[in-house]
PDB file of C-alpha atoms in Angstrom:
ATOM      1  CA  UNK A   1      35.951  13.580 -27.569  1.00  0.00           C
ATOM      2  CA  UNK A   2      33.386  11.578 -24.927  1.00  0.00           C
ATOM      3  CA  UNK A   3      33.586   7.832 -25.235  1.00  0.00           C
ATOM      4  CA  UNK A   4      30.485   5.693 -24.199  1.00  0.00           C
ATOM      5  CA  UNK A   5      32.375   5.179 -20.924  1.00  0.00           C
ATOM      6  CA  UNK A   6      32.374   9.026 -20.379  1.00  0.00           C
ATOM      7  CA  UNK A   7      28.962   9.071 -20.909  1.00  0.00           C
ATOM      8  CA  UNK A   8      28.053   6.053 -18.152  1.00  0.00           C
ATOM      9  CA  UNK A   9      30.187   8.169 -15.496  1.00  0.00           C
ATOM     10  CA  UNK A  10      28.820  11.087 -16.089  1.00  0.00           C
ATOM     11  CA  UNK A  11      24.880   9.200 -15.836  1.00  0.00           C
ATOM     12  CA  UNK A  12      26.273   7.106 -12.762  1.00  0.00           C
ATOM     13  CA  UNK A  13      27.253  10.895 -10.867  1.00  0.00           C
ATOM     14  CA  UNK A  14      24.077  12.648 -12.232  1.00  0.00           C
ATOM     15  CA  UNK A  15      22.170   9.421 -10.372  1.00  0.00           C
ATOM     16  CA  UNK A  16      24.595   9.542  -7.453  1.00  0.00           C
ATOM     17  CA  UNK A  17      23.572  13.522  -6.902  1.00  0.00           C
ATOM     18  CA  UNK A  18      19.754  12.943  -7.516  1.00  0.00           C
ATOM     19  CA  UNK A  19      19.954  10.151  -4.899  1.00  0.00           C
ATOM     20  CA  UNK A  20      21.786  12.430  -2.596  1.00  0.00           C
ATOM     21  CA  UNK A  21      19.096  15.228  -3.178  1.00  0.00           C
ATOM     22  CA  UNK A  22      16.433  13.021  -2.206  1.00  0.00           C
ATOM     23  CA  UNK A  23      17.415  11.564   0.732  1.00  0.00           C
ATOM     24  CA  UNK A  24      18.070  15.523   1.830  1.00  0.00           C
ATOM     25  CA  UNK A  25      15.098  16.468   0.796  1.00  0.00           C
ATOM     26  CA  UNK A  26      13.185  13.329   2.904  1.00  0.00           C
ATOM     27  CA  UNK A  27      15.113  14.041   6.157  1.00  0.00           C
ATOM     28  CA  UNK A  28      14.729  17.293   5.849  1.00  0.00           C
ATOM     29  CA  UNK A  29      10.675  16.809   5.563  1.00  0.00           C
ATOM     30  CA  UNK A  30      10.779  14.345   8.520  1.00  0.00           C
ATOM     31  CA  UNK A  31      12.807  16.433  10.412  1.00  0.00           C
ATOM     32  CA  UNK A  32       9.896  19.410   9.795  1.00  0.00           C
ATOM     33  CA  UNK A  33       7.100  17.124  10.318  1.00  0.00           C
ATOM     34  CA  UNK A  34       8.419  15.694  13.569  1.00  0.00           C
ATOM     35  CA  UNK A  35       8.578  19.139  15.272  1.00  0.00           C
ATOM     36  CA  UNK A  36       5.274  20.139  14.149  1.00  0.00           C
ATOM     37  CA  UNK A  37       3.805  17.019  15.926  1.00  0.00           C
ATOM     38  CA  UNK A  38       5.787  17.936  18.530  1.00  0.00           C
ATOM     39  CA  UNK A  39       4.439  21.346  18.767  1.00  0.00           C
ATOM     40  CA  UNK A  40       0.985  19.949  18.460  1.00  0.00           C
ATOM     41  CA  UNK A  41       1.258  18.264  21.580  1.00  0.00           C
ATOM     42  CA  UNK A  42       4.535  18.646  23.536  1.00  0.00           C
ATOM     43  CA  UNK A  43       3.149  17.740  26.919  1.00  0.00           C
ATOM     44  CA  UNK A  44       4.785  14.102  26.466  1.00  0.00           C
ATOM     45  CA  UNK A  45       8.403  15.666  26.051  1.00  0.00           C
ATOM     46  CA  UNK A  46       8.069  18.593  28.924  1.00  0.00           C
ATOM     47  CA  UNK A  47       5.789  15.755  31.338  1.00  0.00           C
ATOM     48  CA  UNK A  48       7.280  12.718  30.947  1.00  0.00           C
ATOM     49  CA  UNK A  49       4.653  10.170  31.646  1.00  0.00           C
ATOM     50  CA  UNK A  50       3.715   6.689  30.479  1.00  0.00           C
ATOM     51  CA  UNK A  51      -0.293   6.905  29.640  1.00  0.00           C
ATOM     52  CA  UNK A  52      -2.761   4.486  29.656  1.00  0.00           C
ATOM     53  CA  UNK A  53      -1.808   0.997  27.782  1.00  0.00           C
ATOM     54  CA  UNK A  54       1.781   2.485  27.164  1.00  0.00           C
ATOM     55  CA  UNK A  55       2.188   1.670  30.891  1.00  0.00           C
ATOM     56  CA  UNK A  56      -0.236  -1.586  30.671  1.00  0.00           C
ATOM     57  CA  UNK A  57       1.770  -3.106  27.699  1.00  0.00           C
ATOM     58  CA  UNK A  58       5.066  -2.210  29.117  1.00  0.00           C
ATOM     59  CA  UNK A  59       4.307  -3.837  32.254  1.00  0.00           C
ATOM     60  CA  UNK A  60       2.748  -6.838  30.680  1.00  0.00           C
ATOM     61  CA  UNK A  61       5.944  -7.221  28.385  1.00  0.00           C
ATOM     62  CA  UNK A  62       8.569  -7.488  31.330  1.00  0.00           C
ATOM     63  CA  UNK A  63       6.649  -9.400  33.814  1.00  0.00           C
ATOM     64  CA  UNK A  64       5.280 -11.892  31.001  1.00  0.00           C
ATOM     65  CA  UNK A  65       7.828 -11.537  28.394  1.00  0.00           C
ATOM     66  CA  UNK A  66       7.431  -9.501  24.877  1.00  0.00           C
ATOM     67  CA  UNK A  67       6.541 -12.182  22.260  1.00  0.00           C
ATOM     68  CA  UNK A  68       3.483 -13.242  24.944  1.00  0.00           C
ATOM     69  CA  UNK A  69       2.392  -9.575  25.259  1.00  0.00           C
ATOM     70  CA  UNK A  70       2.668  -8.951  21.726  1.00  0.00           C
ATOM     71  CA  UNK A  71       0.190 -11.479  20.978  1.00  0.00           C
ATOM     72  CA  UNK A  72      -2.605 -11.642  23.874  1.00  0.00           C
ATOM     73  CA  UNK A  73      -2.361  -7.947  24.977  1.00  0.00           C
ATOM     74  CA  UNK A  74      -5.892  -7.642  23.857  1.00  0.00           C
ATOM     75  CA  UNK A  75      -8.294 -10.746  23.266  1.00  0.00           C
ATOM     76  CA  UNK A  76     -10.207  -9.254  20.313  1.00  0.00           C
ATOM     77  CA  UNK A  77      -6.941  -7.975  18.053  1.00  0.00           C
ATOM     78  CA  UNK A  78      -2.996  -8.062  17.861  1.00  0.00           C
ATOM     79  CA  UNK A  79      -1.252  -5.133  19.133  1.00  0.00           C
ATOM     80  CA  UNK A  80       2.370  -6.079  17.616  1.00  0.00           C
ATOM     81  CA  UNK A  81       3.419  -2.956  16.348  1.00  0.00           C
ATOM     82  CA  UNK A  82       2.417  -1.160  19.435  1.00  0.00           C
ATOM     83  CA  UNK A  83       4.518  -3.436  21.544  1.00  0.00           C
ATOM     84  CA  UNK A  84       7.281  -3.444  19.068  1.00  0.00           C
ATOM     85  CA  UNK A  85       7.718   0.015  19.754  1.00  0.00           C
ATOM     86  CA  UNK A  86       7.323   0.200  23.676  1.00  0.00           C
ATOM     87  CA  UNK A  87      10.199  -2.872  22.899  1.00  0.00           C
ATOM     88  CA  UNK A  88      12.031  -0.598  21.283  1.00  0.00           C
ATOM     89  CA  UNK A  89      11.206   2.528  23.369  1.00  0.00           C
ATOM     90  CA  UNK A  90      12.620   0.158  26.870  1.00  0.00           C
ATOM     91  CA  UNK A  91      15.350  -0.956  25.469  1.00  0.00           C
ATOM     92  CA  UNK A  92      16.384   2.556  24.189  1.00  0.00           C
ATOM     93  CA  UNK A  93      16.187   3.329  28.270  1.00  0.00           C
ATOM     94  CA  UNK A  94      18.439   0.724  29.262  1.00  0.00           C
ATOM     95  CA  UNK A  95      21.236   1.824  26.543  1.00  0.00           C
ATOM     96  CA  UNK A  96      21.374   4.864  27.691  1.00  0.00           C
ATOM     97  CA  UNK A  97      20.729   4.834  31.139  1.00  0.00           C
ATOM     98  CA  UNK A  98      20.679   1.179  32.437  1.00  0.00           C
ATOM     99  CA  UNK A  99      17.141   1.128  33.032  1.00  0.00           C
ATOM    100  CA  UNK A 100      14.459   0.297  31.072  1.00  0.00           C
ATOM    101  CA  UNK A 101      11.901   2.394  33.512  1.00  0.00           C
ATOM    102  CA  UNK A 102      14.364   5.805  34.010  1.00  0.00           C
ATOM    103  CA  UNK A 103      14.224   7.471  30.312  1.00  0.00           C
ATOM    104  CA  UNK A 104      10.405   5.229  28.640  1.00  0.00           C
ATOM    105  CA  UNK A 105       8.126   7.971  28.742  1.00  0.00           C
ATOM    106  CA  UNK A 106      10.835  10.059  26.779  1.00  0.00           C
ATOM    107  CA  UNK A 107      11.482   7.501  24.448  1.00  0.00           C
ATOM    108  CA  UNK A 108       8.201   6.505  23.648  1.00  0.00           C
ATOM    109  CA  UNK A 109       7.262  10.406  22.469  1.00  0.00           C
ATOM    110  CA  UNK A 110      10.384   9.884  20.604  1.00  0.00           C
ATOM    111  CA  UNK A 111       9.314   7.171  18.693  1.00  0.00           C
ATOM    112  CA  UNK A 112       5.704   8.065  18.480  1.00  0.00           C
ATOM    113  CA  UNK A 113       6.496  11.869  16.928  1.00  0.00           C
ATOM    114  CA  UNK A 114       9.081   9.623  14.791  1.00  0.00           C
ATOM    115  CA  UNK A 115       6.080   6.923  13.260  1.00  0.00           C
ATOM    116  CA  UNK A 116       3.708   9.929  12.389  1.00  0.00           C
ATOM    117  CA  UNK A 117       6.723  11.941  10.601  1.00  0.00           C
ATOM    118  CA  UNK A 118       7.298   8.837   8.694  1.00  0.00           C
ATOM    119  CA  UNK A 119       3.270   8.877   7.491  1.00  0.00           C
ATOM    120  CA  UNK A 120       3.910  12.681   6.162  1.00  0.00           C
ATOM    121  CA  UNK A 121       7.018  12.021   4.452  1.00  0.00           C
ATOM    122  CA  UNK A 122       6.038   8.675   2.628  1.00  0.00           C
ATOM    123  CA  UNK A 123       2.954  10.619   1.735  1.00  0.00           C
ATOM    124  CA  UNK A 124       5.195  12.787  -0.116  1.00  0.00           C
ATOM    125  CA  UNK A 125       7.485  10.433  -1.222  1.00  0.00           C
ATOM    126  CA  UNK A 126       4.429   7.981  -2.393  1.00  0.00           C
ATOM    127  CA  UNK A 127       2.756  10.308  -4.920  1.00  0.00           C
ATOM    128  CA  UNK A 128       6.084  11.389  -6.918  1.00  0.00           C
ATOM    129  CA  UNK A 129       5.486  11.400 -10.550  1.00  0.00           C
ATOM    130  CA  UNK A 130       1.533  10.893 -10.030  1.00  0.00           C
ATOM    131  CA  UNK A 131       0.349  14.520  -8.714  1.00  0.00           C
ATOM    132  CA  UNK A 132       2.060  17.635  -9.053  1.00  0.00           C
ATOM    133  CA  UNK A 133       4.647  19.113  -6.634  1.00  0.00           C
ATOM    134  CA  UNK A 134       2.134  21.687  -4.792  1.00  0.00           C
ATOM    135  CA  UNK A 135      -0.286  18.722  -4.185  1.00  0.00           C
ATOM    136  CA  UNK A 136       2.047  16.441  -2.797  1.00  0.00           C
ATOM    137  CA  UNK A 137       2.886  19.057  -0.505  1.00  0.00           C
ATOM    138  CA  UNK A 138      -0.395  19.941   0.319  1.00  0.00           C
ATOM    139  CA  UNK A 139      -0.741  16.609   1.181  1.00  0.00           C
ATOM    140  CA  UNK A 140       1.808  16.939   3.553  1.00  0.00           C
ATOM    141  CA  UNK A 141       1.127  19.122   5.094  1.00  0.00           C
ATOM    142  CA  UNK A 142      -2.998  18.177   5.431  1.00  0.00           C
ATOM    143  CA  UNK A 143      -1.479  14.800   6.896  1.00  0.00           C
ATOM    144  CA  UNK A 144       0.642  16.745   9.315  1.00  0.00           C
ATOM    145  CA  UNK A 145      -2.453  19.340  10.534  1.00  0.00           C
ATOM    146  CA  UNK A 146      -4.907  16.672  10.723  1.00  0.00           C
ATOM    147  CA  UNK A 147      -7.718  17.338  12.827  1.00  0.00           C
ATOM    148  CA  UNK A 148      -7.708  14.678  15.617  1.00  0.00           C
ATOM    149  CA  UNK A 149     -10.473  16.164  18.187  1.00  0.00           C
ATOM    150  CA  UNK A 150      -9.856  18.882  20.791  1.00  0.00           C
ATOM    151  CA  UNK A 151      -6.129  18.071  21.488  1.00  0.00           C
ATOM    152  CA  UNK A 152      -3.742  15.472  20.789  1.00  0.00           C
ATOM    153  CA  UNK A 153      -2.420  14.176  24.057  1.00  0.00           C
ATOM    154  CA  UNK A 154      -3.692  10.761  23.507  1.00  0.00           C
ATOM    155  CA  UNK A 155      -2.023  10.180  19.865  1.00  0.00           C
ATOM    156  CA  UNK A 156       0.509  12.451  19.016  1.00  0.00           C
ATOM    157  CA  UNK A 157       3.913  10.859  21.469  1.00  0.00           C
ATOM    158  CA  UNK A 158       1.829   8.526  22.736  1.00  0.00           C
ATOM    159  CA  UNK A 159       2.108   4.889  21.160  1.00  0.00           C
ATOM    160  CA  UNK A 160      -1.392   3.451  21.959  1.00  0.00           C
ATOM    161  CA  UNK A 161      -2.883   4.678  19.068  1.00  0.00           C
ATOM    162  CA  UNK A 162      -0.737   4.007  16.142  1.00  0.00           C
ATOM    163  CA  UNK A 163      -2.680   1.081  14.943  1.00  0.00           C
ATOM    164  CA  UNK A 164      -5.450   3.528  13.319  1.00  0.00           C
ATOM    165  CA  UNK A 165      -2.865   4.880  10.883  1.00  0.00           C
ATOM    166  CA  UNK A 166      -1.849   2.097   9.769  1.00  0.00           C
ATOM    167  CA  UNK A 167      -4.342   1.839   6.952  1.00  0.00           C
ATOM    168  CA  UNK A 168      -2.809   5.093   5.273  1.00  0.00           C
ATOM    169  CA  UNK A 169       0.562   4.052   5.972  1.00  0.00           C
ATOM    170  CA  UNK A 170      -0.117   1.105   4.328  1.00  0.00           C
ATOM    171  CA  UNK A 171      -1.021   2.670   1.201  1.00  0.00           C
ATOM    172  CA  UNK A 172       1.568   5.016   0.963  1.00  0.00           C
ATOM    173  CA  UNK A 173       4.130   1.918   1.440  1.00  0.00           C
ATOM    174  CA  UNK A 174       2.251   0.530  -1.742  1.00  0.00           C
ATOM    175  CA  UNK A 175       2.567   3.011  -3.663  1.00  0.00           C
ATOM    176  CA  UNK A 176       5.909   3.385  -3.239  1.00  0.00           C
ATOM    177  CA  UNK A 177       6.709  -0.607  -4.030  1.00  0.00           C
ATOM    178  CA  UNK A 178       4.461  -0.572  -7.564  1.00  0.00           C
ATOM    179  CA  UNK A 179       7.875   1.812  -8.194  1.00  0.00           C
ATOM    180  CA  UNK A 180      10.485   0.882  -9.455  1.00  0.00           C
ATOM    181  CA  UNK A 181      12.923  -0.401  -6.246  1.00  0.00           C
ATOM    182  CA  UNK A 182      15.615  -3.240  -6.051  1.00  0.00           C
ATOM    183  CA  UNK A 183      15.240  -6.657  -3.771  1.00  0.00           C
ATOM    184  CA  UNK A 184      16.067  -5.466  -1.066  1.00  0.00           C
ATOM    185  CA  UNK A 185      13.626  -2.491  -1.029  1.00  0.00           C
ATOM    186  CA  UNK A 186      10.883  -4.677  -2.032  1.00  0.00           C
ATOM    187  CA  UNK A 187      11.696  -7.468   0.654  1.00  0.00           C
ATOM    188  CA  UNK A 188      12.240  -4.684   3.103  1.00  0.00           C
ATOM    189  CA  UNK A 189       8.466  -2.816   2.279  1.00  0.00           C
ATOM    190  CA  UNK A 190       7.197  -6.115   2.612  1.00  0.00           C
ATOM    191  CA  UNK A 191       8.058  -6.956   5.922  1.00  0.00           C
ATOM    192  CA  UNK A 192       6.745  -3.843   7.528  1.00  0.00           C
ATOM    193  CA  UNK A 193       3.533  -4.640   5.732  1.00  0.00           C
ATOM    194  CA  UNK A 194       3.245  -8.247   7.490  1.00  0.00           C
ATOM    195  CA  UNK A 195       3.732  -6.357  10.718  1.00  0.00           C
ATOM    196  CA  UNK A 196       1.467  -4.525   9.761  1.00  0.00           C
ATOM    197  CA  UNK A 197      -1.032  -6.686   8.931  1.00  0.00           C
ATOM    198  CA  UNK A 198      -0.674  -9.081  11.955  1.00  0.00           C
ATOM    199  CA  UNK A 199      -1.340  -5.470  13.785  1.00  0.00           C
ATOM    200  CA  UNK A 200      -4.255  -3.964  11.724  1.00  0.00           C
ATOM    201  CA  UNK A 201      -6.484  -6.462   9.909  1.00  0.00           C
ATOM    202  CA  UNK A 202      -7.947  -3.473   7.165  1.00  0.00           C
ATOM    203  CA  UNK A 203      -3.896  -3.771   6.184  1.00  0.00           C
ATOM    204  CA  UNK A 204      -4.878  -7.584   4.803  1.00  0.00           C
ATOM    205  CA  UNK A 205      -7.901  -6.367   2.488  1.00  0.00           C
ATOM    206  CA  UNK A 206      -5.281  -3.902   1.351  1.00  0.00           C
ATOM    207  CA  UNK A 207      -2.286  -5.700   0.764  1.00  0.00           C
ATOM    208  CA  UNK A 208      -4.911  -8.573  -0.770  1.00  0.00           C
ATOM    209  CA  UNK A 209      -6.519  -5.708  -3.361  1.00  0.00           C
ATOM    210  CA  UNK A 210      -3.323  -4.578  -3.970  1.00  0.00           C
ATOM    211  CA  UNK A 211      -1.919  -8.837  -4.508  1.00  0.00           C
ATOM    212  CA  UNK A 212      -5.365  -9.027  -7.584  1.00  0.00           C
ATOM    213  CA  UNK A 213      -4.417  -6.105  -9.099  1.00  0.00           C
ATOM    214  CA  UNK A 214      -0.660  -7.024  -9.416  1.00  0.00           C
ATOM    215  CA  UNK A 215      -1.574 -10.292 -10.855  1.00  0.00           C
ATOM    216  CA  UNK A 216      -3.959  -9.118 -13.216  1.00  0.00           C
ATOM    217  CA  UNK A 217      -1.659  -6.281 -14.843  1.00  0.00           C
ATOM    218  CA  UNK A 218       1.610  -8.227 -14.974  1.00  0.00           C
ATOM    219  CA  UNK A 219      -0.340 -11.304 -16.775  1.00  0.00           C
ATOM    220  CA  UNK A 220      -1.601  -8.978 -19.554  1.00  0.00           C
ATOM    221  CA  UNK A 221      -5.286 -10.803 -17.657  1.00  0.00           C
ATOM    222  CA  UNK A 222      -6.416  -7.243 -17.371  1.00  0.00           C
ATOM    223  CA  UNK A 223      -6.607  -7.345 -20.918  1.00  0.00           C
ATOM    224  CA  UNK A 224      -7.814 -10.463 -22.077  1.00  0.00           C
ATOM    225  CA  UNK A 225     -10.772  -9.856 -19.699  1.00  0.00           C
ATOM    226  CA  UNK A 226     -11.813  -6.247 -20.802  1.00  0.00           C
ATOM    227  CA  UNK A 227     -12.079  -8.285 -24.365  1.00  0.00           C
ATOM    228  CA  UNK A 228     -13.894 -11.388 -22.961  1.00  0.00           C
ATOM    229  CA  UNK A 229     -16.694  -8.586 -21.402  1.00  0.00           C
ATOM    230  CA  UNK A 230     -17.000  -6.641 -24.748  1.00  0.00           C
ATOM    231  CA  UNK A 231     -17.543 -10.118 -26.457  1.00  0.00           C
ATOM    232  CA  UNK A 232     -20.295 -11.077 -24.433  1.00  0.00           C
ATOM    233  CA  UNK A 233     -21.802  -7.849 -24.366  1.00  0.00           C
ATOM    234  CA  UNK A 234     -21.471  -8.096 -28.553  1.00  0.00           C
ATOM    235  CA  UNK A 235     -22.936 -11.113 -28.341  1.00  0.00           C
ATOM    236  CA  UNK A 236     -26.409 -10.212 -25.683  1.00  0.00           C
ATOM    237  CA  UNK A 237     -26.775  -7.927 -28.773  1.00  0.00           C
ATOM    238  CA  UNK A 238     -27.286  -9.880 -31.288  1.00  0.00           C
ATOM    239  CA  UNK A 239     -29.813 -11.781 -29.246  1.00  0.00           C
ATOM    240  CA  UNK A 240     -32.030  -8.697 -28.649  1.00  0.00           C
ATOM    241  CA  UNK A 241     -32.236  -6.357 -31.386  1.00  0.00           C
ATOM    242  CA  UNK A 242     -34.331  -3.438 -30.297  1.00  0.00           C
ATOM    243  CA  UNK A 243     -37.552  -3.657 -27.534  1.00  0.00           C
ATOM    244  CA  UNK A 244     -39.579  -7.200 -27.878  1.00  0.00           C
ATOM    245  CA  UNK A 245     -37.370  -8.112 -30.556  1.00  0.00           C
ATOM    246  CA  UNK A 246     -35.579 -11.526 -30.980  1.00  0.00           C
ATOM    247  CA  UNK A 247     -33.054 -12.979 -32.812  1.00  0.00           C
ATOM    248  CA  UNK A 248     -31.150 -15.934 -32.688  1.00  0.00           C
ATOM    249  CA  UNK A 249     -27.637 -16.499 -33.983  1.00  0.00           C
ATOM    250  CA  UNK A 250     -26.290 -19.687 -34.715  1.00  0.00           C
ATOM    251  CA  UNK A 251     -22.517 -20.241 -34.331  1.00  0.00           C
ATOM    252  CA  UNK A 252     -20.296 -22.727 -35.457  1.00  0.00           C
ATOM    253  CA  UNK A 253     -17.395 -23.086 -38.134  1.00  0.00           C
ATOM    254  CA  UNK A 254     -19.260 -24.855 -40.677  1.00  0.00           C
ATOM    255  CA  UNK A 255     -21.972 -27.034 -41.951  1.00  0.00           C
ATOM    256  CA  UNK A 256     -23.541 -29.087 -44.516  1.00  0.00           C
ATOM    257  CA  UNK A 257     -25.582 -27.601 -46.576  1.00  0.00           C
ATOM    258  CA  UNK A 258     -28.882 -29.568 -47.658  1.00  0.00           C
ATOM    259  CA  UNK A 259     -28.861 -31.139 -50.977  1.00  0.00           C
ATOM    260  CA  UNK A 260     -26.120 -28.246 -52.499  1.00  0.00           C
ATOM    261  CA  UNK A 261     -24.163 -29.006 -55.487  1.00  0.00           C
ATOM    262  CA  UNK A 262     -20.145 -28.924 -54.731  1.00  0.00           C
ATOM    263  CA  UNK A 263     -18.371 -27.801 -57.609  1.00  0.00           C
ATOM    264  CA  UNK A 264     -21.175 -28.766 -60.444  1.00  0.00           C
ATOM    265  CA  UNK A 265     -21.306 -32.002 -58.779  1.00  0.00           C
ATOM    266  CA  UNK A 266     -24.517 -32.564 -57.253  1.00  0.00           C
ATOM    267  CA  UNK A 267     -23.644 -35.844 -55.799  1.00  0.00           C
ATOM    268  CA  UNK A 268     -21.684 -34.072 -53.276  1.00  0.00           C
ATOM    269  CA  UNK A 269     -22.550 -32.148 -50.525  1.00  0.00           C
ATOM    270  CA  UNK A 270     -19.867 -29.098 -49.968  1.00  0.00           C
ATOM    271  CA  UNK A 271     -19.083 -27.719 -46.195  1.00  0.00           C
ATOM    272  CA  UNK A 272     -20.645 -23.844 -45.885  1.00  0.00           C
ATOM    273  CA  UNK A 273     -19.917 -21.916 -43.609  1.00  0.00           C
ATOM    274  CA  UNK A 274     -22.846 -21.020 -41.224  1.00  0.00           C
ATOM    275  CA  UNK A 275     -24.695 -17.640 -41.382  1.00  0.00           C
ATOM    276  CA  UNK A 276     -26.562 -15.695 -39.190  1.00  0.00           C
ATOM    277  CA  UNK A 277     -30.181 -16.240 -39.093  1.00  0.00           C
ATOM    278  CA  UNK A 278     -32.949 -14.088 -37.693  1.00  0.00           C
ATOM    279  CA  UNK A 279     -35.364 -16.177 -35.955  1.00  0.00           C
TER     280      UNK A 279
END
């Protein structure tokens, strides 16, 4: 005979294995999605070579330091992500080969085939439980085959560009938070979002439409004004009743009524309650 404590195990392992499938199942579509960017545009991989403001950045971050570069790279908007990752992509170098010049170009399509995998999956992973199955893997694979002009050398392993995606990242890492997750999942999707919003201002009107709507439903204020609009629509009816028509209600809780009798006693005045009158 189960007990109540059989029944908890055997919930705990069914969660346990369901866990275990989808982490399989989201490695397995990153895994996909990263060599499919990579066959879109392999040159960085089979040329190694630092393009354009991969090279500027890099060079800006060790001659004037990386906090510096991170924040006046460009004069009209932050590029902290972007210089997060070349960062990341140097210091990768120098573990493995004691230089943060010899192995960058490598590392950077690393990291660059790595961010845009990420997009796909959490695409897939954001719309569980909201579209079917085939959609959320024709989403996938739409995000994956995206047209981005006649080739892809300038996005795809390159680092420069990441900035634009942001937007849809951001979304997908939204989704994914209105879901049920613990503290440190939350705390965790939110700091990615501040990076990304000191990187991409469109993040900010996200994150802030995102910040009203969160408010409104988890104060029941969603509610209360749906009821204050259908009340005031209620009420713009009363005061026009058909075309050239109008009527005026009066509204209050009570009031006298002129020289009424209360009770048989006509040397009282009794409190009536106010009716509507048609003006």
């Amino acid at each position: 005979m189960l007990t109540n404590e059989s029944y908890l195990g055997h919930d705990k392992k069914v969660l346990r294995s369901s866990t275990a499938i989808s982490v399989l199942v989201a490695i397995s579509f990153f895994a996909i999605a990263f060599m499919l960017f990579f066959m879109r545009n392999s040159e960085p991989l089979l040329n190694p070579t630092v393009f354009a403001e991969d090279g500027v950045w890099t060079g800006m971050g060790m001659e004037h330091g990386w906090l510096q570069t991170a924040w006046n790279a460009r004069p009209d908007y932050k590029v902290v992500l972007n210089v997060a990752m070349l960062w990341l992509a140097a210091k990768t170098s120098y573990i493995f080969t004691g230089s943060h010049i010899e192995e960058l170009a490598f590392f950077i399509a690393i990291f660059s085939y790595a961010f845009f995998a990420a997009i796909a999956t959490l695409g897939y992973l954001a719309t569980q439980g909201i579209i079917s199955h085939p959609l959320r893997i024709v989403l996938y694979i739409l995000i994956v085959m995206a047209p981005v002009g006649l080739h892809g050398n300038e996005i795809f392993g390159r680092i420069l560009q990441i900035g634009f995606f942001l937007p849809l990242a951001s979304i997908f890492l939204l989704m994914i938070r209105d879901q049920t997750l613990g503290v440190i999942g939350t705390i965790t999707i939110d700091a990615i979002l501040v990076l990304f919003v000191i990187t991409n201002p469109v993040v900010a009107l996200l994150v802030f439409l995102y910040a009203a709507l969160y408010f409104l439903k988890n104060r029941n204020l969603l509610a209360t004004i749906k009821k204050l609009s259908t009340t005031m629509l209620d009420f713009s009816n009363l005061h026009y009743r058909g075309k050239g028509q109008r009527s005026t209600r009066l509204v209050a809780a009570y009031s006298v009524g002129p020289k009424s009798c209360c009770r048989g006693d006509c040397s009282k005045e009794c409190a009536l309650p106010i009716r509507s009158f048609n003006l």
